[in-house]
Coordinates of N, CA, C and O in Angstrom, one line a residue:
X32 N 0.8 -1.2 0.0 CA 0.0 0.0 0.0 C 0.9 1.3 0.0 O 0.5 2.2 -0.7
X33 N 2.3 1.3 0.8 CA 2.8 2.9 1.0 C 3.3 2.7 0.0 O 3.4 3.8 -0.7
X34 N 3.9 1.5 -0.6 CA 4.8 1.8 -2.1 C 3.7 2.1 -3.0 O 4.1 2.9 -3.9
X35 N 2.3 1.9 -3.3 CA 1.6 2.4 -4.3 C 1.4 3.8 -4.3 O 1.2 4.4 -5.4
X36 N 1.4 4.5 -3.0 CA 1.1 5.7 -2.5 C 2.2 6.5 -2.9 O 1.9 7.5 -3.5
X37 N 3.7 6.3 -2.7 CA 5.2 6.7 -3.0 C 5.0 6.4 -4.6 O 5.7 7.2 -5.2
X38 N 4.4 5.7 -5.4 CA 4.8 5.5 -6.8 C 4.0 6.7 -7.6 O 4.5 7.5 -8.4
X39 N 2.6 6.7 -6.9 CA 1.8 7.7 -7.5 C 2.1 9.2 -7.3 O 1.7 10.1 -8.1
X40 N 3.0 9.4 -5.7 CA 3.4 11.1 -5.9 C 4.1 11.0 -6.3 O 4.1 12.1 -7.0
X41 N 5.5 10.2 -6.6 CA 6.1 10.6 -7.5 C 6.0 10.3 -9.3 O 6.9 10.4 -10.2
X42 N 4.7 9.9 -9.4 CA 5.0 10.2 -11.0 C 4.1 11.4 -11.1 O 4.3 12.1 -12.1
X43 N 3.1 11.7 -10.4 CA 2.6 12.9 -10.6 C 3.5 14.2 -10.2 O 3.4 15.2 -10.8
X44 N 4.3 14.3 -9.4 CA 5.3 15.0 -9.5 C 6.5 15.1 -10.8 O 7.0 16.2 -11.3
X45 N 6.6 14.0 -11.1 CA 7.4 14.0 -12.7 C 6.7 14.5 -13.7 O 7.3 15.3 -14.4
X46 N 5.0 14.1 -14.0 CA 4.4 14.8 -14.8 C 4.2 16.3 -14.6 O 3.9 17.0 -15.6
X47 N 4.4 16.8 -13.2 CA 4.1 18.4 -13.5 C 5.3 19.3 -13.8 O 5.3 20.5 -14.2
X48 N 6.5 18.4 -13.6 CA 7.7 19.3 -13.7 C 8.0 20.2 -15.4 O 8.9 21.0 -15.7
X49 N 6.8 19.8 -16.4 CA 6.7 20.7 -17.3 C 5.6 21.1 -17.7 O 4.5 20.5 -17.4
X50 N 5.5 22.4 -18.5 CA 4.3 22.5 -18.6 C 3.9 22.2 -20.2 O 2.8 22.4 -20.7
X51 N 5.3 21.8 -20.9 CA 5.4 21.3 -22.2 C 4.1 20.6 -22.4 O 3.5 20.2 -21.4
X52 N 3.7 20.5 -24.0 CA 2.7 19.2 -24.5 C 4.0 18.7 -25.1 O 4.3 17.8 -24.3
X53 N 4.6 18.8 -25.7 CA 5.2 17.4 -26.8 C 7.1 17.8 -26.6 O 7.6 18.9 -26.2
X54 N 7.9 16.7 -27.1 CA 9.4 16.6 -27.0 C 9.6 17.9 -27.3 O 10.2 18.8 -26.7
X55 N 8.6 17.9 -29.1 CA 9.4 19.4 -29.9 C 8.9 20.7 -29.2 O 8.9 21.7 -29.9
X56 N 8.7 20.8 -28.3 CA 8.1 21.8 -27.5 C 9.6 22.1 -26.7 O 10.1 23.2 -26.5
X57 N 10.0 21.0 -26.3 CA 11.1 21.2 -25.3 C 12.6 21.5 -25.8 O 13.5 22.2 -25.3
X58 N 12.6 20.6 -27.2 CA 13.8 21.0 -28.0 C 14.0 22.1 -29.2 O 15.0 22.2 -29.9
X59 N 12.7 22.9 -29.2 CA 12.9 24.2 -30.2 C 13.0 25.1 -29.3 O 12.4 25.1 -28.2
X60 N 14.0 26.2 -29.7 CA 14.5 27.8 -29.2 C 13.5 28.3 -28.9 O 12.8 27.9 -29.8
X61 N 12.8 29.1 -28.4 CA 11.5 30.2 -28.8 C 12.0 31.0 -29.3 O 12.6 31.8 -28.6
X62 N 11.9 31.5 -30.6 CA 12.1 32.7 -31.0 C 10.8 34.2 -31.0 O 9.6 34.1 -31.2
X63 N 11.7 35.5 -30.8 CA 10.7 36.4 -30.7 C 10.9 37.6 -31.8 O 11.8 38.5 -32.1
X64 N 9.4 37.1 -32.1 CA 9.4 38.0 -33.7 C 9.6 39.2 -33.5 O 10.1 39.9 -34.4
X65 N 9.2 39.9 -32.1 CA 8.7 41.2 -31.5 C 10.0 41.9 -30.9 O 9.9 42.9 -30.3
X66 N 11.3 41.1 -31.0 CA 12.6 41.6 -30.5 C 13.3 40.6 -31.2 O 13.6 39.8 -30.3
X67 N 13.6 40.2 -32.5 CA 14.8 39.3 -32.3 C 16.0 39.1 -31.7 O 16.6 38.0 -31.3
X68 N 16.4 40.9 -31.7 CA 17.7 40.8 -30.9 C 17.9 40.6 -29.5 O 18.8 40.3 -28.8
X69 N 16.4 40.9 -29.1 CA 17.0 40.2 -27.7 C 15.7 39.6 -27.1 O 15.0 40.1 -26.3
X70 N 15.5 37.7 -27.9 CA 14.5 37.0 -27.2 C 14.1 36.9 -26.1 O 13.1 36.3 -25.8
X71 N 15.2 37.4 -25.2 CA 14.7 36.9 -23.3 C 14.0 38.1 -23.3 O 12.9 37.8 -22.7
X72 N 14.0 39.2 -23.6 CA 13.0 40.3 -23.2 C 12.5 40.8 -24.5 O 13.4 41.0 -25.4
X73 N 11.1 41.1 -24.9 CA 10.8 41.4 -26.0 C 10.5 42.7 -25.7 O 10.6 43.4 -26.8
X74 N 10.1 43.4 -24.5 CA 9.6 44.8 -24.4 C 10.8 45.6 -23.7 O 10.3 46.7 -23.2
X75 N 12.2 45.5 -23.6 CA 12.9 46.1 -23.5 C 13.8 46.5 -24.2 O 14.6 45.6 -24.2
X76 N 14.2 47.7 -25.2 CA 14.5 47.7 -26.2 C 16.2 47.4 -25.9 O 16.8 47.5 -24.8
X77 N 16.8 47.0 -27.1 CA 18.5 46.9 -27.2 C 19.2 48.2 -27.2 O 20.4 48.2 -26.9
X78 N 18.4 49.3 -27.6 CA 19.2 50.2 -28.0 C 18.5 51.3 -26.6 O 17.5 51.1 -25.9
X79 N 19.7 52.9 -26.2 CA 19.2 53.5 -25.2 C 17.6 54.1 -24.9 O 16.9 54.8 -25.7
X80 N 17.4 53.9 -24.5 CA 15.7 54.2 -23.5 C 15.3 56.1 -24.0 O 16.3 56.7 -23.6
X81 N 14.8 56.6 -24.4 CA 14.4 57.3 -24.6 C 13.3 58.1 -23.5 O 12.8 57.1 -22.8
X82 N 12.6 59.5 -23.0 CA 11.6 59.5 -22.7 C 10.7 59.9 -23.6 O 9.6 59.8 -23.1
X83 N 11.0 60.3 -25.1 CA 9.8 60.3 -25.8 C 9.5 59.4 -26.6 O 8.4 59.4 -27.2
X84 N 10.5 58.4 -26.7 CA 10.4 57.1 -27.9 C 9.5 56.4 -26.8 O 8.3 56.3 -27.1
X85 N 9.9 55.9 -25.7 CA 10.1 55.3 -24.7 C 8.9 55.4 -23.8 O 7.8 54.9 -24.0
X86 N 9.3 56.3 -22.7 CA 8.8 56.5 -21.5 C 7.5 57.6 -21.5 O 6.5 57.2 -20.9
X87 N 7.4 59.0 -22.0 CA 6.4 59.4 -22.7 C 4.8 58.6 -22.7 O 4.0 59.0 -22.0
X88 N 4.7 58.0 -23.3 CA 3.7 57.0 -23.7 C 3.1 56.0 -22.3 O 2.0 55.7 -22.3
X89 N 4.2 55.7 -21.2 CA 3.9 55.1 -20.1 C 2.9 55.8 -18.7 O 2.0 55.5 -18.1
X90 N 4.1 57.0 -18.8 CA 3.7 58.3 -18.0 C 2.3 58.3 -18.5 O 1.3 57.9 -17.9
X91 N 2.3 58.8 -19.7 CA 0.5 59.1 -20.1 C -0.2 58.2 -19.8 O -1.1 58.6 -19.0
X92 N -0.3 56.9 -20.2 CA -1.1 56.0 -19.7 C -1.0 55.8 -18.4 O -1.9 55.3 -17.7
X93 N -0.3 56.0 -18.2 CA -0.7 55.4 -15.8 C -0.5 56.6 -15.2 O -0.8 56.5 -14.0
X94 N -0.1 57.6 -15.5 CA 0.1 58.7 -14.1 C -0.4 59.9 -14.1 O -0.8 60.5 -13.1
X95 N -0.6 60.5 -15.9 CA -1.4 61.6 -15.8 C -2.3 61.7 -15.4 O -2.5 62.8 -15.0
X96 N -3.5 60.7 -15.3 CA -4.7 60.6 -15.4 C -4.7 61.8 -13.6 O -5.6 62.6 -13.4
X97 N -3.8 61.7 -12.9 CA -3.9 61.9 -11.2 C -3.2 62.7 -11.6 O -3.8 63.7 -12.0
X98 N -1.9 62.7 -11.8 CA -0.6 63.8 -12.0 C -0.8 64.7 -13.1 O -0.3 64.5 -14.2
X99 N -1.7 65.9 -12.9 CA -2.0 67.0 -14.2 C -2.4 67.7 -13.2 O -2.6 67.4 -12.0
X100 N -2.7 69.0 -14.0 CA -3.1 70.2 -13.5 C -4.7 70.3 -13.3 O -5.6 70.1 -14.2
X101 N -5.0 70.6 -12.0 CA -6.5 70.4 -11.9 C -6.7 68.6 -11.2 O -7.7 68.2 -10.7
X102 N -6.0 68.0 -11.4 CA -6.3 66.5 -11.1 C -5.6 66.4 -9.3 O -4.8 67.1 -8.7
X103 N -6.4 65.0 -8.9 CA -6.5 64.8 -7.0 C -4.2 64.8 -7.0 O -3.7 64.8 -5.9
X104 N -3.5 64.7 -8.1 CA -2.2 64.8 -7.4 C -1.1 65.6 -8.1 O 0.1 65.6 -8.1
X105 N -2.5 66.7 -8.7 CA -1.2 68.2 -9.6 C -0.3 68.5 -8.7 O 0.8 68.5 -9.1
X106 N -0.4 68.7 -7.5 CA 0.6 69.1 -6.3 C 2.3 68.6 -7.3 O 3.4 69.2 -7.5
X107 N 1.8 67.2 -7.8 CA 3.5 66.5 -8.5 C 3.0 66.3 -9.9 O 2.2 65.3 -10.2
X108 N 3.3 67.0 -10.6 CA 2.5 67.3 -12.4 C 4.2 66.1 -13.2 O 5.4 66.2 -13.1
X109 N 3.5 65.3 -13.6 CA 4.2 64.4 -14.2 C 3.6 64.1 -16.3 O 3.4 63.2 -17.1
X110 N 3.5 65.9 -16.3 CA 3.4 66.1 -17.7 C 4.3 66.6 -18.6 O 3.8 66.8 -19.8
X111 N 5.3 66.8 -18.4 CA 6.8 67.0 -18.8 C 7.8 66.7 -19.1 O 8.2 66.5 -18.0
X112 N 9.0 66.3 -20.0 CA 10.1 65.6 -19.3 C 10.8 65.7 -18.3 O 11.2 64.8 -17.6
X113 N 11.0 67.3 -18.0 CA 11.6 67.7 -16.8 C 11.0 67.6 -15.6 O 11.6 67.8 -14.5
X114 N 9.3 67.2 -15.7 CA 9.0 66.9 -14.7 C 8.9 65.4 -14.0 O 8.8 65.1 -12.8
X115 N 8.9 64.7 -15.1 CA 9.2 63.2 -14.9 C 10.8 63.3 -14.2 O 11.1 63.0 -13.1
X116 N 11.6 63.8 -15.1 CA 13.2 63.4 -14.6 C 13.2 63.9 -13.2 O 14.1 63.6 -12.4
X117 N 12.2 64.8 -12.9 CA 12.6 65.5 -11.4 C 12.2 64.4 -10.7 O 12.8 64.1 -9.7
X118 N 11.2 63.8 -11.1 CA 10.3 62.5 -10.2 C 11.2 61.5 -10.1 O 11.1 60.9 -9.1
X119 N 12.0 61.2 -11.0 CA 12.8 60.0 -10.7 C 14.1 60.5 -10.0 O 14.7 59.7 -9.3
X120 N 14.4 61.8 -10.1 CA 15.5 62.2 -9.8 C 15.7 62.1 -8.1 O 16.5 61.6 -7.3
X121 N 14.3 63.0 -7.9 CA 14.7 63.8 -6.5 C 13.0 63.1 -5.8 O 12.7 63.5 -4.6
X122 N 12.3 62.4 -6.3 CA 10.9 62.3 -5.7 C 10.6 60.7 -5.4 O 9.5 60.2 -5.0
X123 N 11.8 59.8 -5.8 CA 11.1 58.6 -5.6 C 10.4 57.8 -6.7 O 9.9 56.7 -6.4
X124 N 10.1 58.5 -8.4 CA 9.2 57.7 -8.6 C 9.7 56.1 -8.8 O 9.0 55.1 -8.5
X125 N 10.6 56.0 -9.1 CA 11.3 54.5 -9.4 C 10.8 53.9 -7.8 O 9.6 54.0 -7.6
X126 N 11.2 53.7 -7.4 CA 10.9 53.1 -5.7 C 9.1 52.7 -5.5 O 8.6 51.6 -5.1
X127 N 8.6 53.7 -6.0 CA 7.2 53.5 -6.1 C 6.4 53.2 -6.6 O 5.3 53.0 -6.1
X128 N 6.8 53.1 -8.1 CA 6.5 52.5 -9.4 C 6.4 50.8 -9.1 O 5.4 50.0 -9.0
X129 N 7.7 50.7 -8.9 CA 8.6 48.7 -8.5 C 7.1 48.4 -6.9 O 6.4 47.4 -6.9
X130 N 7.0 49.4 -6.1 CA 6.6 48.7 -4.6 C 5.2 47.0 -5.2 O 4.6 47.2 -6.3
X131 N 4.9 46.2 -4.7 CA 4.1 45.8 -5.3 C 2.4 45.7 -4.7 O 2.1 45.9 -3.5
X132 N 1.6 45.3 -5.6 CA 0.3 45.5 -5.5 C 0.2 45.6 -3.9 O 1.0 44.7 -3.5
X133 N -0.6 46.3 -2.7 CA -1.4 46.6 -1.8 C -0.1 47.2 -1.0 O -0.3 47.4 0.2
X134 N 0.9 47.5 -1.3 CA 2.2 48.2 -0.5 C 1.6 49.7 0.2 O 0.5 50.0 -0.2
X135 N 2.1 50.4 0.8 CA 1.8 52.0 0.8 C 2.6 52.5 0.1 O 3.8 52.4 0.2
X136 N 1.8 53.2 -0.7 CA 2.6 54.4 -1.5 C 3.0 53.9 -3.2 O 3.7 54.6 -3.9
X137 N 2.4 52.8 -3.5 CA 2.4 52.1 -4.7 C 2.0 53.4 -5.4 O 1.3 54.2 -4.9
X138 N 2.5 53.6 -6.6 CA 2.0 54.1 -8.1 C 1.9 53.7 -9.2 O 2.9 52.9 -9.4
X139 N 0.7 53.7 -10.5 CA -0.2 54.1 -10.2 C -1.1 53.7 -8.5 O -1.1 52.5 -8.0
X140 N -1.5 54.5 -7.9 CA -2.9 53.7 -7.0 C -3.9 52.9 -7.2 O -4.6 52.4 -6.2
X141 N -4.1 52.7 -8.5 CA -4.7 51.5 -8.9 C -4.3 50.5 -9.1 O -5.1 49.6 -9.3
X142 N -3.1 50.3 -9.2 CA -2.2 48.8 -9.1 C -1.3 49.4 -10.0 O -1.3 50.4 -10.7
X143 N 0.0 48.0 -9.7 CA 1.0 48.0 -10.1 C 0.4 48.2 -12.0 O -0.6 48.0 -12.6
X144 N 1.8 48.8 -12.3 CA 1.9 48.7 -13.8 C 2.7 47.5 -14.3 O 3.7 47.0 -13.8
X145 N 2.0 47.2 -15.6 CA 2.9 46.1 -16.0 C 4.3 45.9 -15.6 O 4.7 47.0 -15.1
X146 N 5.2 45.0 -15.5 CA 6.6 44.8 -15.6 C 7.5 45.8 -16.6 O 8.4 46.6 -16.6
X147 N 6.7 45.3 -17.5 CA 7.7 45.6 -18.9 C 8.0 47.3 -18.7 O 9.1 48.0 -18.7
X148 N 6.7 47.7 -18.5 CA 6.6 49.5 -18.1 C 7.7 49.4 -17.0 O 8.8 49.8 -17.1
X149 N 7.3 49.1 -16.3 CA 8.6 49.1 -14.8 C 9.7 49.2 -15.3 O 10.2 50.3 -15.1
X150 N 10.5 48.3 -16.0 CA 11.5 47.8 -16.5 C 12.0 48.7 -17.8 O 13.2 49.0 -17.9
X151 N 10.9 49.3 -18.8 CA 11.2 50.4 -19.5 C 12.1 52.0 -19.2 O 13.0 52.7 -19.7
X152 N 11.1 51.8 -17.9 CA 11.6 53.3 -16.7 C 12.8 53.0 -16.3 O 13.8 53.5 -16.8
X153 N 12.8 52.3 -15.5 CA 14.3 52.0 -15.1 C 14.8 51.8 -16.0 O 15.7 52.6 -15.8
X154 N 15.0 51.4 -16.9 CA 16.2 51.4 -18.3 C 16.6 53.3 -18.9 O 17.7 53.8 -19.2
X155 N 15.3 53.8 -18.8 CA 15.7 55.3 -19.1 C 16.4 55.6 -18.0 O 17.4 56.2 -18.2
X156 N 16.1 55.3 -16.8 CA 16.8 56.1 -15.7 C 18.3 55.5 -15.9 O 19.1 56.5 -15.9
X157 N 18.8 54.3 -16.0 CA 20.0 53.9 -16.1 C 20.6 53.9 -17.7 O 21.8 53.6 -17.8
X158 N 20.0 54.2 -18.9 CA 20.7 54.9 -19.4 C 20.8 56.6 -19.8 O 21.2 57.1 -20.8
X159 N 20.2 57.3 -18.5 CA 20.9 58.6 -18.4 C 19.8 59.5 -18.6 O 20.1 60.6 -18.9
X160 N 18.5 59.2 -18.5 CA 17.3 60.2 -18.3 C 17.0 61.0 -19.8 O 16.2 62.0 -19.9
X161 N 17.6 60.5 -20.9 CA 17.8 61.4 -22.1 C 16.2 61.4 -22.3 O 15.4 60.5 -22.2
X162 N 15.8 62.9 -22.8 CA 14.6 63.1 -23.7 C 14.4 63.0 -24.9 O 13.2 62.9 -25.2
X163 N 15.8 62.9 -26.2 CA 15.3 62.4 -27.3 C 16.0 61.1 -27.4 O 15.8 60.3 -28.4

């Protein structure tokens, strides 16, 4: 009986160790049409980080909506580039962007932002805050 018991977790543990269907699943590369040059990350680009190629586009979708003039958090207007670089510079936003979902002080306040956006920001900030 305990050996039938010991046979069955461990082959159901052998079967979960992938989440493959078939061999050629396990022995083809993934390639990514959406970055060839760099398959492990498709939303981070190879080349320097931009804030208007780039970061531009993130800010508007998750922070203006609060961070504008007239809006519950103009006090920190994040409609600018100079006003973004000040936010990452001197305000924290990197720290608070990364915190994750139910943390205090998360940004947006509606939940975390994708990864890739995370990881976008931080790439502008480490390659040097450039605006074009």
């Amino acid at each position: 009986m305990k050996k039938t018991i010991v046979l069955t977790i461990l082959l159901a543990v052998l079967a979960s160790c992938s989440d493959s269907d078939t061999y050629q699943d396990i022995e083809t590369n993934p390639t990514n049409p959406t970055n060839p040059t760099n398959p492990t990350n498709p939303t981070t680009p190879t080349t320097a980080a931009t804030y208007n190629k780039d970061v531009k586009s993130i800010i508007d979708a998750n922070c203006v909506s609060c961070h504008a003039s007239g809006r519950s958090a103009a006090f920190r207007p994040l409609t600018t580039y100079a006003q973004v670089k000040a936010a990452v510079e001197n305000a924290g936003l990197l720290g608070r962007i990364q915190l994750q979902s139910g943390q205090q002080g998360i940004m947006p306040q509606g939940g975390r932002m994708a990864q890739a956006n995370i990881d976008l920001i931080v790439k502008w900030n480490t390659d040097g805050l450039k605006e074009n």
